[in-house]
Coordinates of C-alpha atoms in Angstrom, one line a residue:
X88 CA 135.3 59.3 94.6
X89 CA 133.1 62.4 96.0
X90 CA 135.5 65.2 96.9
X91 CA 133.3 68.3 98.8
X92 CA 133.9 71.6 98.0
X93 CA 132.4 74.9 99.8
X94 CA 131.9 78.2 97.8
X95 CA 130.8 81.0 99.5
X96 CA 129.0 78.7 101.6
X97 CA 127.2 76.3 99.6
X98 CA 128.2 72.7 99.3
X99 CA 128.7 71.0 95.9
X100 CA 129.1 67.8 95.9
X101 CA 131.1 66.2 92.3
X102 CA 129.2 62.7 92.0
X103 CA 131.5 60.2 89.6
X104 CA 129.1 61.2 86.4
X105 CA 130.4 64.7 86.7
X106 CA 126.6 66.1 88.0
X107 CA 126.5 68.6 90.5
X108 CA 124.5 68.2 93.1
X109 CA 123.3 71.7 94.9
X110 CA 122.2 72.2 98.2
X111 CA 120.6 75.9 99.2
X112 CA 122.1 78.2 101.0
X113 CA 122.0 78.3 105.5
X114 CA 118.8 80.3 106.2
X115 CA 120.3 83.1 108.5
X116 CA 118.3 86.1 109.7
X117 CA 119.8 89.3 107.7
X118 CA 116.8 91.0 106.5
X119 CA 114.6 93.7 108.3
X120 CA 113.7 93.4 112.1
X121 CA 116.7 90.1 111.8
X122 CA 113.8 87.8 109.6
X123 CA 114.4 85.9 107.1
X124 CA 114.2 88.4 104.0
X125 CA 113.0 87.4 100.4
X126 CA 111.5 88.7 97.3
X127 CA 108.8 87.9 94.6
X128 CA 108.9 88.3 91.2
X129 CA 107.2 88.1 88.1
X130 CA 107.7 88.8 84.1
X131 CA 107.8 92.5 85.6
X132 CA 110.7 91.9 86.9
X133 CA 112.1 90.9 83.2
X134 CA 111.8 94.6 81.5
X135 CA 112.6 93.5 77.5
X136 CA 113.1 90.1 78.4
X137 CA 116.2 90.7 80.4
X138 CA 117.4 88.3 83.1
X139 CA 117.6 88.5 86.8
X140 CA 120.9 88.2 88.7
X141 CA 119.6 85.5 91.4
X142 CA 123.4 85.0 93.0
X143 CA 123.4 88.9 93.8
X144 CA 120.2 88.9 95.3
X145 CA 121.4 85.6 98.0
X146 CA 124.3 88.2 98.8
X147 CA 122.1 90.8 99.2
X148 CA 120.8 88.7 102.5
X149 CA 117.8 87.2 100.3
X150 CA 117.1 83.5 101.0
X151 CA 113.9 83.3 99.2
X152 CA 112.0 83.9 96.0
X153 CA 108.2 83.5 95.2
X154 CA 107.8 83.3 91.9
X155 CA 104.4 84.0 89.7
X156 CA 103.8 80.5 88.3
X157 CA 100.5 80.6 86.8
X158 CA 97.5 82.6 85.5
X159 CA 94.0 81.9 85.1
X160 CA 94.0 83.9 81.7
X161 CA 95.9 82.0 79.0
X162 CA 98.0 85.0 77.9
X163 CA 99.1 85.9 81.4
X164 CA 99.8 82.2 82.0
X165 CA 101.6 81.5 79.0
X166 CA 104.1 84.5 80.2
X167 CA 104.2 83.5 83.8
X168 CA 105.2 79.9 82.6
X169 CA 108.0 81.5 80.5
X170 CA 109.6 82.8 83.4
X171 CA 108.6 80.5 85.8
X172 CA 111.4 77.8 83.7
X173 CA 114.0 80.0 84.0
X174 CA 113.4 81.7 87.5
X175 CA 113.0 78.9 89.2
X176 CA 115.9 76.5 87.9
X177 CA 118.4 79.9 88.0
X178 CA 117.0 80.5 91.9
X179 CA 117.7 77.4 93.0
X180 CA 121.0 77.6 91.5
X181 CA 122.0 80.4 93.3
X182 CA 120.9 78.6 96.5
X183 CA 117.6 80.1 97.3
X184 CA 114.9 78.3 98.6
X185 CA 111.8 79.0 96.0
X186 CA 107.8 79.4 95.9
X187 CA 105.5 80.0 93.1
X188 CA 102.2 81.7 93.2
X189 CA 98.8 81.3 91.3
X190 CA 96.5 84.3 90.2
X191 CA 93.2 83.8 90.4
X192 CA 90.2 84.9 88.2
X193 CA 86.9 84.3 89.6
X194 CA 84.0 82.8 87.1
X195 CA 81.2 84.5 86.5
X196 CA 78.5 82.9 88.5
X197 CA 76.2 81.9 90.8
X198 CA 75.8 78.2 90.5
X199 CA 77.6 76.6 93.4
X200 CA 78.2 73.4 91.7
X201 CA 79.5 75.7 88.5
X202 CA 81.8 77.5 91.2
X203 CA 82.9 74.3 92.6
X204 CA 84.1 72.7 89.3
X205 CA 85.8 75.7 88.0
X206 CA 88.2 76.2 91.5
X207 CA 89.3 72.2 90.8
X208 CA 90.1 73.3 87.0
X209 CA 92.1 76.1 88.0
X210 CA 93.2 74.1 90.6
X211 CA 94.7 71.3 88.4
X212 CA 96.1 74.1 86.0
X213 CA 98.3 74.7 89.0
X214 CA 99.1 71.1 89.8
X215 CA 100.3 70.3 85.8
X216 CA 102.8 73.4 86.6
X217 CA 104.2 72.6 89.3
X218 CA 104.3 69.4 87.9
X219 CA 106.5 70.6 84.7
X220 CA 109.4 72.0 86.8
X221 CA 109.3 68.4 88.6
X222 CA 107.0 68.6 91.7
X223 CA 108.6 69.3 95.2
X224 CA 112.1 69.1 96.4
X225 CA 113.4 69.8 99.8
X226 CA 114.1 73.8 98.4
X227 CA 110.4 74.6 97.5
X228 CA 107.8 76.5 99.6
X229 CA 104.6 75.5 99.1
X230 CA 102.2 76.9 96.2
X231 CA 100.4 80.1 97.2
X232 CA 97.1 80.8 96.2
X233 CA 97.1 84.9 95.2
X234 CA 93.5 85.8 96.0
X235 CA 93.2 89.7 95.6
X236 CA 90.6 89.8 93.4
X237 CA 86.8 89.5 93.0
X238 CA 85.5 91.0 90.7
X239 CA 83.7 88.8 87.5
X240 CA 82.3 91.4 84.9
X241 CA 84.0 94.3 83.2
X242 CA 82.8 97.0 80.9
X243 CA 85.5 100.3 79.7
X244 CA 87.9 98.6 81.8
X245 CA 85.8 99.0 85.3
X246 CA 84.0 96.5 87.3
X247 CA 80.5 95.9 87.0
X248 CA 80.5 92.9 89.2
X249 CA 81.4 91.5 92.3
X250 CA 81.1 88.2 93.8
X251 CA 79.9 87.8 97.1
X252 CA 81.4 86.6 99.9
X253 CA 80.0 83.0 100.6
X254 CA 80.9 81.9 96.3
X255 CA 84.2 83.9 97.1
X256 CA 84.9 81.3 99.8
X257 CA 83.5 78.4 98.2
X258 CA 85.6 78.8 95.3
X259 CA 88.6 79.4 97.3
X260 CA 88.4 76.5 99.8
X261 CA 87.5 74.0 97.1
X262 CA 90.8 75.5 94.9
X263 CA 93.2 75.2 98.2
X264 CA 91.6 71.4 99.2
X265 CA 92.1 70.2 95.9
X266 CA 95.8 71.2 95.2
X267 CA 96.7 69.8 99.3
X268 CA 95.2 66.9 98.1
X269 CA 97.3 66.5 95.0
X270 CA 100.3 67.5 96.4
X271 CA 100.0 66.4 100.2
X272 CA 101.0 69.6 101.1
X273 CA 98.8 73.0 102.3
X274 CA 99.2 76.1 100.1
X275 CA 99.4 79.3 101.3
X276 CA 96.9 81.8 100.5
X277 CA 98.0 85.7 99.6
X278 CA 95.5 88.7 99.6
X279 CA 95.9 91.9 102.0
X280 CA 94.2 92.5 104.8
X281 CA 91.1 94.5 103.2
X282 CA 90.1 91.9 100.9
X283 CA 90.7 88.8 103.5
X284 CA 88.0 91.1 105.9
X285 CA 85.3 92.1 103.2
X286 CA 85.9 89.5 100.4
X287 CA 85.7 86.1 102.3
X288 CA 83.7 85.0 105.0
X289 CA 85.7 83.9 108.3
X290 CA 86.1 80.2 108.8
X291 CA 88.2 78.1 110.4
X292 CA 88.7 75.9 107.1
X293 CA 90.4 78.7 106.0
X294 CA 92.4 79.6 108.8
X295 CA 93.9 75.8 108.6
X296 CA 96.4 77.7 105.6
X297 CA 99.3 79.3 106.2
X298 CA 98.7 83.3 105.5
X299 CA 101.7 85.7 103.1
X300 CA 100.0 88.9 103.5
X301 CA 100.5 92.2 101.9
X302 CA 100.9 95.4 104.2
X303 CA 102.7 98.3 103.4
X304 CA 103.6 101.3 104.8
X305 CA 104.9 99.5 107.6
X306 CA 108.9 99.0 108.9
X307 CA 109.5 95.8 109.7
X308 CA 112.6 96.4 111.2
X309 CA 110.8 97.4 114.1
X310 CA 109.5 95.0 116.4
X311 CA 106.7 96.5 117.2
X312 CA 105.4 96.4 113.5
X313 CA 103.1 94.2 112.8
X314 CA 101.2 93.6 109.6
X315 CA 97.5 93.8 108.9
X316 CA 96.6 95.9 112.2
X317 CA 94.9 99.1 112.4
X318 CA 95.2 101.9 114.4
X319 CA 91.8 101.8 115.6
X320 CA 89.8 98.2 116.0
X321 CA 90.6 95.1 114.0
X322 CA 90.4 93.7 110.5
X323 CA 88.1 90.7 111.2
X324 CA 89.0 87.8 109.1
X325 CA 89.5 84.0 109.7
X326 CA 93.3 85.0 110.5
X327 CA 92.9 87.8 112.8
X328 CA 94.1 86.4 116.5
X329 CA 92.6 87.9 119.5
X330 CA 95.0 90.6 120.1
X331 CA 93.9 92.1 116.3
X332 CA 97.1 90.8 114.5
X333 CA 97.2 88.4 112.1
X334 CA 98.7 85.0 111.8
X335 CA 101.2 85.6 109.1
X336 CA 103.6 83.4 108.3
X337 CA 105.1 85.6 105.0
X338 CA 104.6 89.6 104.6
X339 CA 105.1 91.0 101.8
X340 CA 106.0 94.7 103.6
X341 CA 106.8 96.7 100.4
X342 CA 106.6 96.9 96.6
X343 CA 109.2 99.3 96.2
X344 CA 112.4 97.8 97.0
X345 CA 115.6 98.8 95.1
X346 CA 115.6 96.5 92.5
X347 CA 119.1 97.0 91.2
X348 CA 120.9 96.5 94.9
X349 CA 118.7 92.6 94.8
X350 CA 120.0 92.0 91.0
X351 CA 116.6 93.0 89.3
X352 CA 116.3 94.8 86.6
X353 CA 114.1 97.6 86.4
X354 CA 113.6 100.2 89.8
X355 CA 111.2 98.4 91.9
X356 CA 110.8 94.9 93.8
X357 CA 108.4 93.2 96.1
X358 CA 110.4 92.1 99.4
X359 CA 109.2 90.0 101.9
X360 CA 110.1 88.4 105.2
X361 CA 109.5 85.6 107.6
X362 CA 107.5 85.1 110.5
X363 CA 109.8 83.0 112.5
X364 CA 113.3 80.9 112.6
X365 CA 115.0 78.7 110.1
X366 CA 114.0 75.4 112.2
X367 CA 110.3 77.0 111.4
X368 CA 111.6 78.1 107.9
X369 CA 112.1 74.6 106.7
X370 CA 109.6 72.4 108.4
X371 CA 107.4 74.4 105.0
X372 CA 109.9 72.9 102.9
X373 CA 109.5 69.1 104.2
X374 CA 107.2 66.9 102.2
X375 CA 108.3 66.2 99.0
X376 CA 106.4 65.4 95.6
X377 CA 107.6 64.1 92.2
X378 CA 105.0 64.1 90.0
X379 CA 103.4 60.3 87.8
X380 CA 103.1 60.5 84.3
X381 CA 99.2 61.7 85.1
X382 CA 100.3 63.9 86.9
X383 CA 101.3 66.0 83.5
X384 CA 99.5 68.4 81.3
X385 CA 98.0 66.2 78.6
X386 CA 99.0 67.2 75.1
X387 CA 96.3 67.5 72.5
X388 CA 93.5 65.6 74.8
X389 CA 90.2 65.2 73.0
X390 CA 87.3 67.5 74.1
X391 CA 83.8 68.3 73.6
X392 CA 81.5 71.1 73.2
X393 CA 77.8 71.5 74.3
X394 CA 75.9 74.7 73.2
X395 CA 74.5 76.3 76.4
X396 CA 72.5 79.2 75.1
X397 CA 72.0 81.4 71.7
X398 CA 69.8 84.7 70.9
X399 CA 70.5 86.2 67.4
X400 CA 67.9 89.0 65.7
X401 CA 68.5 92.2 63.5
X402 CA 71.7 93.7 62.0
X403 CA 71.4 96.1 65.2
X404 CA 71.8 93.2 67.8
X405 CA 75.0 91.2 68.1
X406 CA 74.6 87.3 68.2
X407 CA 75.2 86.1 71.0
X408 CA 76.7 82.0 72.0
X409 CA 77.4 80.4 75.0
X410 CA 79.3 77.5 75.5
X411 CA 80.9 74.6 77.1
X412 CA 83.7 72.8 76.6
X413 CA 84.6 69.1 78.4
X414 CA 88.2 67.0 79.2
X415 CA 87.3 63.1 78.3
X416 CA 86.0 62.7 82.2
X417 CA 83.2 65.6 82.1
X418 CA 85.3 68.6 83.9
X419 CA 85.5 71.6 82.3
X420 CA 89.2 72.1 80.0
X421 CA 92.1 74.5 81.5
X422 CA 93.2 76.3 79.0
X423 CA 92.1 77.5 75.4
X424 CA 89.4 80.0 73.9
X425 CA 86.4 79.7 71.5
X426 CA 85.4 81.7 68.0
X427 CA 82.6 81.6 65.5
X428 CA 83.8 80.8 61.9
X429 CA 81.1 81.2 58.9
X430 CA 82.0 78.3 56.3
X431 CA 80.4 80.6 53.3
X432 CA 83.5 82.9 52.7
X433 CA 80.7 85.3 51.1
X434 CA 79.3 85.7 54.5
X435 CA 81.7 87.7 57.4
X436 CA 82.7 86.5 60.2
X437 CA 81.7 89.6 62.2
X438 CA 83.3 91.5 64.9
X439 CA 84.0 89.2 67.7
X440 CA 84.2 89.1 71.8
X441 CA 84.9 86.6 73.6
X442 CA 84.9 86.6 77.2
X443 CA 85.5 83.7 79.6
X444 CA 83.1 83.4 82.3
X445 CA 84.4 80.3 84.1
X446 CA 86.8 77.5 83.4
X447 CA 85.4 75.9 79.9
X448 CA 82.6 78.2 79.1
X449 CA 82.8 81.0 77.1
X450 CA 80.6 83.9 75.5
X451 CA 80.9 84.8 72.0
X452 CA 79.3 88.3 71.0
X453 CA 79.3 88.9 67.6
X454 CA 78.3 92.8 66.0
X455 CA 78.6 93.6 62.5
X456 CA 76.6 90.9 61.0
X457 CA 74.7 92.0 57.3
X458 CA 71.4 90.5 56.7
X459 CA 71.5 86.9 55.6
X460 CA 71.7 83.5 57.0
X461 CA 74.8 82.3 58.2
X462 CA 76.0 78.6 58.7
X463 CA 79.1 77.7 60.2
X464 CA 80.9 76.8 63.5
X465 CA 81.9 77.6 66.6
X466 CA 84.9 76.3 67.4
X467 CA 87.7 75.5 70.8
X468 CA 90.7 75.9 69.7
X469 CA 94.1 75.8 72.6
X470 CA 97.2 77.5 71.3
X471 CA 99.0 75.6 74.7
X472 CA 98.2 72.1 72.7
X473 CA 97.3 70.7 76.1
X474 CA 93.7 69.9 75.3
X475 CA 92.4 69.3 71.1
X476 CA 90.3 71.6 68.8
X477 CA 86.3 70.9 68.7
X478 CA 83.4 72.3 67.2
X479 CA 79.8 72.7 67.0
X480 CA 77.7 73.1 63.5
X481 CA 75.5 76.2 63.8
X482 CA 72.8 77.8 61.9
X483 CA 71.4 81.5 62.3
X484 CA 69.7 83.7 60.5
X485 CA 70.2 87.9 60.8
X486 CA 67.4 90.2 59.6
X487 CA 67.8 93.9 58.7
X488 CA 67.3 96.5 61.2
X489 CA 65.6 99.9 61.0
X490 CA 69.1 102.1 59.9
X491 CA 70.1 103.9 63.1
X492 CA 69.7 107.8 63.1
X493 CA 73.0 109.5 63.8
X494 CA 73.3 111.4 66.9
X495 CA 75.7 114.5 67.0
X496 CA 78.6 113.9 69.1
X497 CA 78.9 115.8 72.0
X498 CA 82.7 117.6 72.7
X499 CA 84.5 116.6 75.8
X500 CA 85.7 119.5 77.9
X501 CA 89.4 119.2 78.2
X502 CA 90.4 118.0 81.8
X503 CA 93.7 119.1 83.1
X504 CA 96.6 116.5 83.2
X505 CA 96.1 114.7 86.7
X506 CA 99.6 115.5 88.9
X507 CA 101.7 112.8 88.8
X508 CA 101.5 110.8 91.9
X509 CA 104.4 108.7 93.6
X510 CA 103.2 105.1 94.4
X511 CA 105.8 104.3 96.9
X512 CA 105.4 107.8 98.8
X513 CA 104.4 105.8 101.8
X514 CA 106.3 102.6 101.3
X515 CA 109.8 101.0 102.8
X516 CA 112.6 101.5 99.9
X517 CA 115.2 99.0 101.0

């Protein structure tokens, strides 16, 4: 016998095997401006691992969550996924209807095909997630696509490169067709209004996906707010309507909400709100998918290597390796990293950098080589276990350079300590 209970609103239904069954909470209009109010978090949102009080935040007036789900980087991800398991199970719990969201790294190229395959990796790095908390149910928003960044080459921590517009849109495109067509339902795509205008080039293949933009500095309790506007003329991007506001269907209005009054710990919270009624609200949440067995991240898949590129000279140039590494059907593997490994324990390893340029290739840079000839490998290794080791043989030789004449160091001038500067000066603190 089923006997129906309701506490504080939400209907549990006790089944005869003792399960309860949870249904989310009514989507009523409490936040800002009367929209839908929610939040996003992150492993932020965890200071010293500690937990987030999802059942305060749904009586705070909070009736959704996005939660950061994935990573291109493999430390980032391995973090996000962490909390992804707990976040989203507790969220839905509480009764909140939930999202996750994708960051993006962009490869380092300018090989269309190259672009191309490494969006569907990263793409299907995003499908095996969403697969490993069990697809879609009737209380998920779609995946979101978090596209605020372009650049593909560092050095000291700034950017030395940029990709341009047209690979920028390729790549995105091919990442949001690919995940619609392994889910059957549209992401979203989140950036802010600067980027959508000057990173990607307007098309209407774009504007086919629902928008969650970020604007601050703007109250959306007023009516007449609106995000991504300017005073002055328009940001032109492939959302921008004809009356120069954007077709937003999420904005995120504020990275400084009070974390504490939502449950949160820590002092400061993204909050968000909705662009339109429940009957609007759900219709995202229709569609659902449960994910096949092939669906799933493979554990310890078999993979191959193919040396691109060498160069290698003098004790004064670092070695340099570029390579590839391929899943059993030719595309490039998700996850993982590469290293060079000398076999003669006489002979050093060096000092390594590795830097991903794209999904499955990799750059090794090795400095601090002696003189000598070194034989050894160069190795993919995957700490995640979803795809297995491999390795390529190598052989180099390293001759001795002219010694390097010291130069005397020149003695920065001490700077004074830059006045501390309040992030949220200009924000909404609800």
């Amino acid at each position: 016998m089923r006997r129906l209970f309701l506490i504080l609103g939400m209907a549990l239904t006790l089944v005869s095997n003792n399960a309860v069954a949870l249904e989310p909470m009514p989507i009523v209009a409490v936040g800002p401006g009367a929209r839908i109010h929610g939040a996003d978090v992150s492993r932020w949102q965890h200071p010293n691992g500690r937990s987030i009080d999802f059942n305060k935040m749904l009586v705070a007036g909070v009736r959704f969550v996005w939660i950061k789900g994935s990573d291109s980087t493999d430390s980032a991800d391995a973090l996000a996924k962490k909390y992804l398991l707990i976040d989203h199970s507790a969220a839905q719990q509480a009764g909140l209807y939930t999202g996750f969201y994708y960051y993006a790294h962009l490869p380092d190229s300018a090989d269309k095909v190259f672009i191309a395959a490494d969006a569907k990796a990263q793409a299907q790095k995003a499908v095996w997630r969403l697969a490993s908390i069990g697809g879609y149910t009737n209380q998920d928003l779609p995946i979101a696509l978090d596209m605020e960044n372009n650049c593909v080459r560092t050095s000291g921590g700034v950017c030395t490169k940029y990709m341009n517009k047209k690979y920028v849109t390729l790549w995105t495109t091919t990442w949001l067709a690919e995940v619609t067509a392994k889910t059957n339902r549209k992401p979203f795509i989140y950036s802010y209004p600067q980027f959508l205008e000057t990173a990607l080039v307007r098309s209407p293949e774009l504007a086919s996906y629902p928008l969650w933009i970020a604007d601050y500095g703007k109250d959306p309790a007023l009516t007449t707010s609106q995000p991504g506007t300017k005073t002055v003329g328009c940001f032109a991007h492939s959302w921008t309507k004809s009356d120069c506001t954007s077709n937003w269907q999420f904005w995120q209005y504020t990275s400084c909400g009070i974390a504490a009054k939502y449950g949160v710990p820590g002092a400061r919270l993204d909050l968000n709100v909705f662009n339109g009624d429940a009957i609007k609200f759900q219709a995202l949440t229709s569609g659902t998918w449960q994910p096949e067995v092939t669906d799933l991240l493979p554990v310890n898949e078999p993979t191959t290597m193919q040396m691109v590129s060498s160069s290698f000279a003098t004790t004064n140039d670092p070695a340099n390796f570029v390579v590839d590494v391929f899943r059993p059907d030719g595309t490039p593997v998700v996850t993982g990293t590469v290293d060079f490994k000398s076999v003669d324990t006489l002979m050093p390893n060096g000092v390594q950098s590795v830097v991903r340029s794209a999904s499955g290739r990799w750059q090794i840079k090795i400095t601090g080589l002696q003189a000598g000839t070194y034989v050894g490998l160069v190795e993919f290794i995957d700490a995640s276990g979803t795809h297995a080791p491999s390795a390529i043989p190598v052989s180099f030789s390293i001759t001795q350079g002219p010694t390097p004449i010291p130069q005397p160091s020149k003695k920065p001038s001490p700077k004074p300590a830059p006045a501390p500067v309040d992030s949220c000066a200009k924000q909404i603190r609800n």
